[in-house]
PDB file of C-alpha atoms in Angstrom:
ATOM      1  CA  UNK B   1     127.554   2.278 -49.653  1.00 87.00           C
ATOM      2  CA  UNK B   2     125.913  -0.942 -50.565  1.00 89.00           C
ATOM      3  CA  UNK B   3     127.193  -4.383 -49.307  1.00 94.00           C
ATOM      4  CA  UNK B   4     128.122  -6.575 -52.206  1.00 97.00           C
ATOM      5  CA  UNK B   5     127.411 -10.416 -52.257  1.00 98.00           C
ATOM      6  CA  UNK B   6     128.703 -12.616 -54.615  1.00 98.00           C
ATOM      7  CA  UNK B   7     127.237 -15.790 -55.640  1.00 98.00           C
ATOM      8  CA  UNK B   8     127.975 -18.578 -57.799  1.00 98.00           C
ATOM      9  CA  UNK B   9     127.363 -22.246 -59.231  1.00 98.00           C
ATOM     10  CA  UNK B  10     129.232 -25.446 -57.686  1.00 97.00           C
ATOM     11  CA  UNK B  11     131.604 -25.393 -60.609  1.00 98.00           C
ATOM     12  CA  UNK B  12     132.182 -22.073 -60.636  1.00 98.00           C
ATOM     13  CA  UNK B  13     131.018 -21.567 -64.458  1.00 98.00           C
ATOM     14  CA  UNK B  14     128.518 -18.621 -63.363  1.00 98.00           C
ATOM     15  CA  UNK B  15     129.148 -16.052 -60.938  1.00 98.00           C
ATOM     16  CA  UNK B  16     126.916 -13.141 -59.874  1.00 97.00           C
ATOM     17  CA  UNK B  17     126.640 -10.336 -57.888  1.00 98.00           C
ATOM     18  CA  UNK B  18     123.965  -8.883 -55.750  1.00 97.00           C
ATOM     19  CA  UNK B  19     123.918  -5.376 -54.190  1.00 97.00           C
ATOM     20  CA  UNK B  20     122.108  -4.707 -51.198  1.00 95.00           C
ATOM     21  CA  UNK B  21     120.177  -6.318 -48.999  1.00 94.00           C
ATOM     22  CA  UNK B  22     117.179  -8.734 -50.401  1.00 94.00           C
ATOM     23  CA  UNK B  23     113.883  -6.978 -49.623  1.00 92.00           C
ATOM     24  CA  UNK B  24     112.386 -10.423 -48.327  1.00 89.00           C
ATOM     25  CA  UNK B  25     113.504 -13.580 -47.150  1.00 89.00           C
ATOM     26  CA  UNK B  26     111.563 -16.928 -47.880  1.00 88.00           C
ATOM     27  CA  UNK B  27     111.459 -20.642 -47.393  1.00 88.00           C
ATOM     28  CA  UNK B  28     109.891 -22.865 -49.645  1.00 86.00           C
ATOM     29  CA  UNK B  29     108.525 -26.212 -49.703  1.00 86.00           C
ATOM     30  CA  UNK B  30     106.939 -26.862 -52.353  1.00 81.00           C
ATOM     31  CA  UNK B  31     107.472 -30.197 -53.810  1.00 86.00           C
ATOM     32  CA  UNK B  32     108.804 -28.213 -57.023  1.00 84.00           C
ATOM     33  CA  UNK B  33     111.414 -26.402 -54.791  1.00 85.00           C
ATOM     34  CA  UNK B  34     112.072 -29.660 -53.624  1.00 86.00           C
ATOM     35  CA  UNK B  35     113.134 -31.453 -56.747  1.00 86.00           C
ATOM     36  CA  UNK B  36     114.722 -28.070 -57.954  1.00 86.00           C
ATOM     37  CA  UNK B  37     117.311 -27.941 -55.253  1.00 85.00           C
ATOM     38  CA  UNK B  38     117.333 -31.307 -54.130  1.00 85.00           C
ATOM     39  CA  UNK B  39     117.059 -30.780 -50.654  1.00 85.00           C
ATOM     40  CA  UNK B  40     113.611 -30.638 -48.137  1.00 79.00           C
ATOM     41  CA  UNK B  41     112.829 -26.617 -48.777  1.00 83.00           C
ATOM     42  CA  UNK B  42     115.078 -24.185 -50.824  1.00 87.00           C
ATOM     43  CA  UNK B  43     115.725 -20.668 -49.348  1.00 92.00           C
ATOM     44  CA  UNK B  44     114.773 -17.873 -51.932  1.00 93.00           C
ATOM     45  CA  UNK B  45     116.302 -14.100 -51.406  1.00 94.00           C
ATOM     46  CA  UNK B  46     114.243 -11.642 -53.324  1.00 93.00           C
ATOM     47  CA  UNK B  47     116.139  -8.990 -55.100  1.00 94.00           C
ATOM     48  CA  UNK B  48     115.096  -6.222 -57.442  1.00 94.00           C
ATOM     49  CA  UNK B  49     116.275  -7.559 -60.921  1.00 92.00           C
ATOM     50  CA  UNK B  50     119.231  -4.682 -60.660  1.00 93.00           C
ATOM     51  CA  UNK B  51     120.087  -5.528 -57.741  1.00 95.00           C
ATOM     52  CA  UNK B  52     121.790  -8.978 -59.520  1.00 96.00           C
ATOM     53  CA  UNK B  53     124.270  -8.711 -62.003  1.00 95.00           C
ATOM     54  CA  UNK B  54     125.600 -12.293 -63.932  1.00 96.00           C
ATOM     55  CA  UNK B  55     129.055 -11.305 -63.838  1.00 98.00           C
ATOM     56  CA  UNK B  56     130.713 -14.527 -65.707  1.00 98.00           C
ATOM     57  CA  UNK B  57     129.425 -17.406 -67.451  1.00 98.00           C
ATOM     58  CA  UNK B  58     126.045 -16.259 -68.687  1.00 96.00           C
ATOM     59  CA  UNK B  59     125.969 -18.504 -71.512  1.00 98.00           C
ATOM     60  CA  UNK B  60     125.616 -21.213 -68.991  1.00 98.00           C
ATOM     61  CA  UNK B  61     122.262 -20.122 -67.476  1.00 96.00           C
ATOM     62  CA  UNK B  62     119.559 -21.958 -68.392  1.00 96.00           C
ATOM     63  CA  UNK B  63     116.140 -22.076 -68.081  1.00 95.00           C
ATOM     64  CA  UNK B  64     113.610 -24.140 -66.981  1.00 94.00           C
ATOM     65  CA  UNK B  65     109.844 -23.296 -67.725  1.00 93.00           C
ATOM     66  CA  UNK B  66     108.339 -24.756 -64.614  1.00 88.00           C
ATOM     67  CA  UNK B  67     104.685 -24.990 -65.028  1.00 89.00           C
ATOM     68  CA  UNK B  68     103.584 -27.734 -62.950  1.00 85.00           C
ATOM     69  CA  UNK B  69     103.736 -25.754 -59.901  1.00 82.00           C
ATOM     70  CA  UNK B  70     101.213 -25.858 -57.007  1.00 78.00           C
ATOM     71  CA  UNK B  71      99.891 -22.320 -57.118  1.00 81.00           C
ATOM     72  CA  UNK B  72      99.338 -22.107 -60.590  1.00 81.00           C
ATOM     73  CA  UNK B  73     102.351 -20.092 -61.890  1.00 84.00           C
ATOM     74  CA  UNK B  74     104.597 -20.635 -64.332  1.00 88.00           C
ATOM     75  CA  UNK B  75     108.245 -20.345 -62.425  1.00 86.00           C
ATOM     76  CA  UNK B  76     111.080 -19.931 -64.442  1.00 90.00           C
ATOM     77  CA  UNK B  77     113.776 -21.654 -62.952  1.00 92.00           C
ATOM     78  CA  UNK B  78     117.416 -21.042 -63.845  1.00 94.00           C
ATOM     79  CA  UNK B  79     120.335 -23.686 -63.633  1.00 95.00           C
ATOM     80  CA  UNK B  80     123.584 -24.108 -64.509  1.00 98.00           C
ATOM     81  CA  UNK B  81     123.850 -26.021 -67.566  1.00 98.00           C
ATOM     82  CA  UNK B  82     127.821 -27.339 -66.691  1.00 97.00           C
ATOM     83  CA  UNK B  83     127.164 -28.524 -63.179  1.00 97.00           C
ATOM     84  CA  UNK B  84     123.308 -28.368 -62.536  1.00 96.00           C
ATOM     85  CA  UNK B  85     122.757 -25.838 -59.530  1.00 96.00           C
ATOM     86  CA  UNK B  86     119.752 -24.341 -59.123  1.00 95.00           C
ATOM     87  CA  UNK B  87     120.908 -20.742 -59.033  1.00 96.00           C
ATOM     88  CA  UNK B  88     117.305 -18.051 -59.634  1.00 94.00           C
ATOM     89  CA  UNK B  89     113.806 -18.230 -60.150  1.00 91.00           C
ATOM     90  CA  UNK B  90     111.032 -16.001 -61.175  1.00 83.00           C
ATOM     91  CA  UNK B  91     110.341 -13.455 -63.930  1.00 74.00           C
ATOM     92  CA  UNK B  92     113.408 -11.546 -64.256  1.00 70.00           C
ATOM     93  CA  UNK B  93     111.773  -8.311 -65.151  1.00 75.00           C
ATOM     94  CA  UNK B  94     109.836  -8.069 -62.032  1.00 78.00           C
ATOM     95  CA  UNK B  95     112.436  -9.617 -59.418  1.00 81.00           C
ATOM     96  CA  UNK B  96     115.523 -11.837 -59.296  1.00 90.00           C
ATOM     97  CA  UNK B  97     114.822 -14.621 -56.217  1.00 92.00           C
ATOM     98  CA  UNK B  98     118.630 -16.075 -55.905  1.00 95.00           C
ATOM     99  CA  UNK B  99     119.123 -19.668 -54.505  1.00 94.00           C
ATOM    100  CA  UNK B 100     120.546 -18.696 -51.354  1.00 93.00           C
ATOM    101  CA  UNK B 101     122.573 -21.543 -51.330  1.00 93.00           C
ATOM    102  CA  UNK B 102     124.905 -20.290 -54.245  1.00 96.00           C
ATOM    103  CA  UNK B 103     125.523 -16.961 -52.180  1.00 97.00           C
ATOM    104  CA  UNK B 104     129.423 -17.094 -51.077  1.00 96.00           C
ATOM    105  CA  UNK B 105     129.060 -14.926 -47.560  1.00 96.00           C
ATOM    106  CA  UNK B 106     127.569 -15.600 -44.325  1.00 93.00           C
ATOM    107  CA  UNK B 107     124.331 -13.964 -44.074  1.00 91.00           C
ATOM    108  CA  UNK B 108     122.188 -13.147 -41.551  1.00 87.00           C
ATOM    109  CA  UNK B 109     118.923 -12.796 -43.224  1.00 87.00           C
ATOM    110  CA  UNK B 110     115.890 -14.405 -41.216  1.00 82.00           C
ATOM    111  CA  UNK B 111     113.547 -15.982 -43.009  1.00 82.00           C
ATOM    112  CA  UNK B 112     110.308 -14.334 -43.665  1.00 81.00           C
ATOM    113  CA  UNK B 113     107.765 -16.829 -43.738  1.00 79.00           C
ATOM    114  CA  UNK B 114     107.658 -20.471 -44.938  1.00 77.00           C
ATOM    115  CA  UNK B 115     105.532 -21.278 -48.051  1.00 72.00           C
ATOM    116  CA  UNK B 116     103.702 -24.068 -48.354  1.00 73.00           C
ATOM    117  CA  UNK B 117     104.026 -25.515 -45.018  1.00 74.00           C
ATOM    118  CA  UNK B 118     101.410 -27.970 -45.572  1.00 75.00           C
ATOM    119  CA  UNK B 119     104.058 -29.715 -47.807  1.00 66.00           C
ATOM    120  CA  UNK B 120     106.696 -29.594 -45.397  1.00 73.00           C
ATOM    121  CA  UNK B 121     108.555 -32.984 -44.633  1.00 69.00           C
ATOM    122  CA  UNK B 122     107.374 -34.239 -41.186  1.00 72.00           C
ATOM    123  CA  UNK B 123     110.805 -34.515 -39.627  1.00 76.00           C
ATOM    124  CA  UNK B 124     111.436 -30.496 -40.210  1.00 74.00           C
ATOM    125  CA  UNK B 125     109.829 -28.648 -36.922  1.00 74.00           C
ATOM    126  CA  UNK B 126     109.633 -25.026 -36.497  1.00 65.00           C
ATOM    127  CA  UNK B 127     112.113 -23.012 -38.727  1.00 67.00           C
ATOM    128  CA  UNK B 128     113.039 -19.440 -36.534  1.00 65.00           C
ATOM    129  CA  UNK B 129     111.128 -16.428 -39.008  1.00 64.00           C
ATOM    130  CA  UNK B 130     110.547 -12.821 -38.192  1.00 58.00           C
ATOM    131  CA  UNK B 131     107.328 -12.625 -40.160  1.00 54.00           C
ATOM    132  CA  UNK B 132     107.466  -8.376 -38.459  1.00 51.00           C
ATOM    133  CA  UNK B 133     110.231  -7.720 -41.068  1.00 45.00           C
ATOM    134  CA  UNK B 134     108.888  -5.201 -43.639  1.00 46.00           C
ATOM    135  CA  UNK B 135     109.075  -6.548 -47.355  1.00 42.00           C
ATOM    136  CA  UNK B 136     108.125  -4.569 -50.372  1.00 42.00           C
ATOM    137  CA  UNK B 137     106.469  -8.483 -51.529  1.00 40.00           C
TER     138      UNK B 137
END
């Protein structure tokens, strides 16, 4: 059987759950993902959209149309509209990225890679990835 995670904002106001393991693991740095989570990278599990179900509070996800990004791609970015967490991201028809932040277990998942590295503060050395993992991405 499937491990369940469960996931939710600051306040509470939205919970989720997510079945299975992510099929990739990444950290970003782009300034976007930056300003999004407020913090020097944001860590982005990438789940089949099935895999994440919005179990309360759906009618406090919003959406953000980001479309300033650095690649080129408009990045929908979802929030809590009570308490502001950043929670997913990406075209929810195609794949569900979670915030891994918001997810309420201890995980063990390994980043990936790092994207855009070249935007990386300079007091952030090596984050430990396992680039040999096998994603579907």
């Amino acid at each position: 059987m499937a491990k369940i995670y469960h996931g939710s904002c600051l306040c509470d106001s939205v919970q989720f759950t997510m079945t299975g393991e992510p099929f990739t693991y990444f950290v970003c740095h782009c300034k976007n993902c930056q300003k999004s989570s407020g913090s020097a990278f944001m860590a982005n599990a990438f789940f089949k959209p099935e895999q994440v179900v919005i179990t309360k509070g759906k009618e406090h996800v919003k959406v953000y149309i980001d479309a300033k990004t650095k690649s080129g791609e408009v990045v929908p970015r979802s929030f809590c509209s009570s308490c502001g967490s950043s929670l997913f991201l990406g075209n929810e028809e195609k794949l569900k990225i979670v915030a891994s932040g918001t997810v309420e277990e201890e995980v063990d998942w390994v980043p990936r890679r790092e994207s855009f590295a070249e935007c990386k503060r300079q007091w952030i050395e090596g984050i430990k990835t396992n680039p040999k993992r096998r994603s579907k991405l």
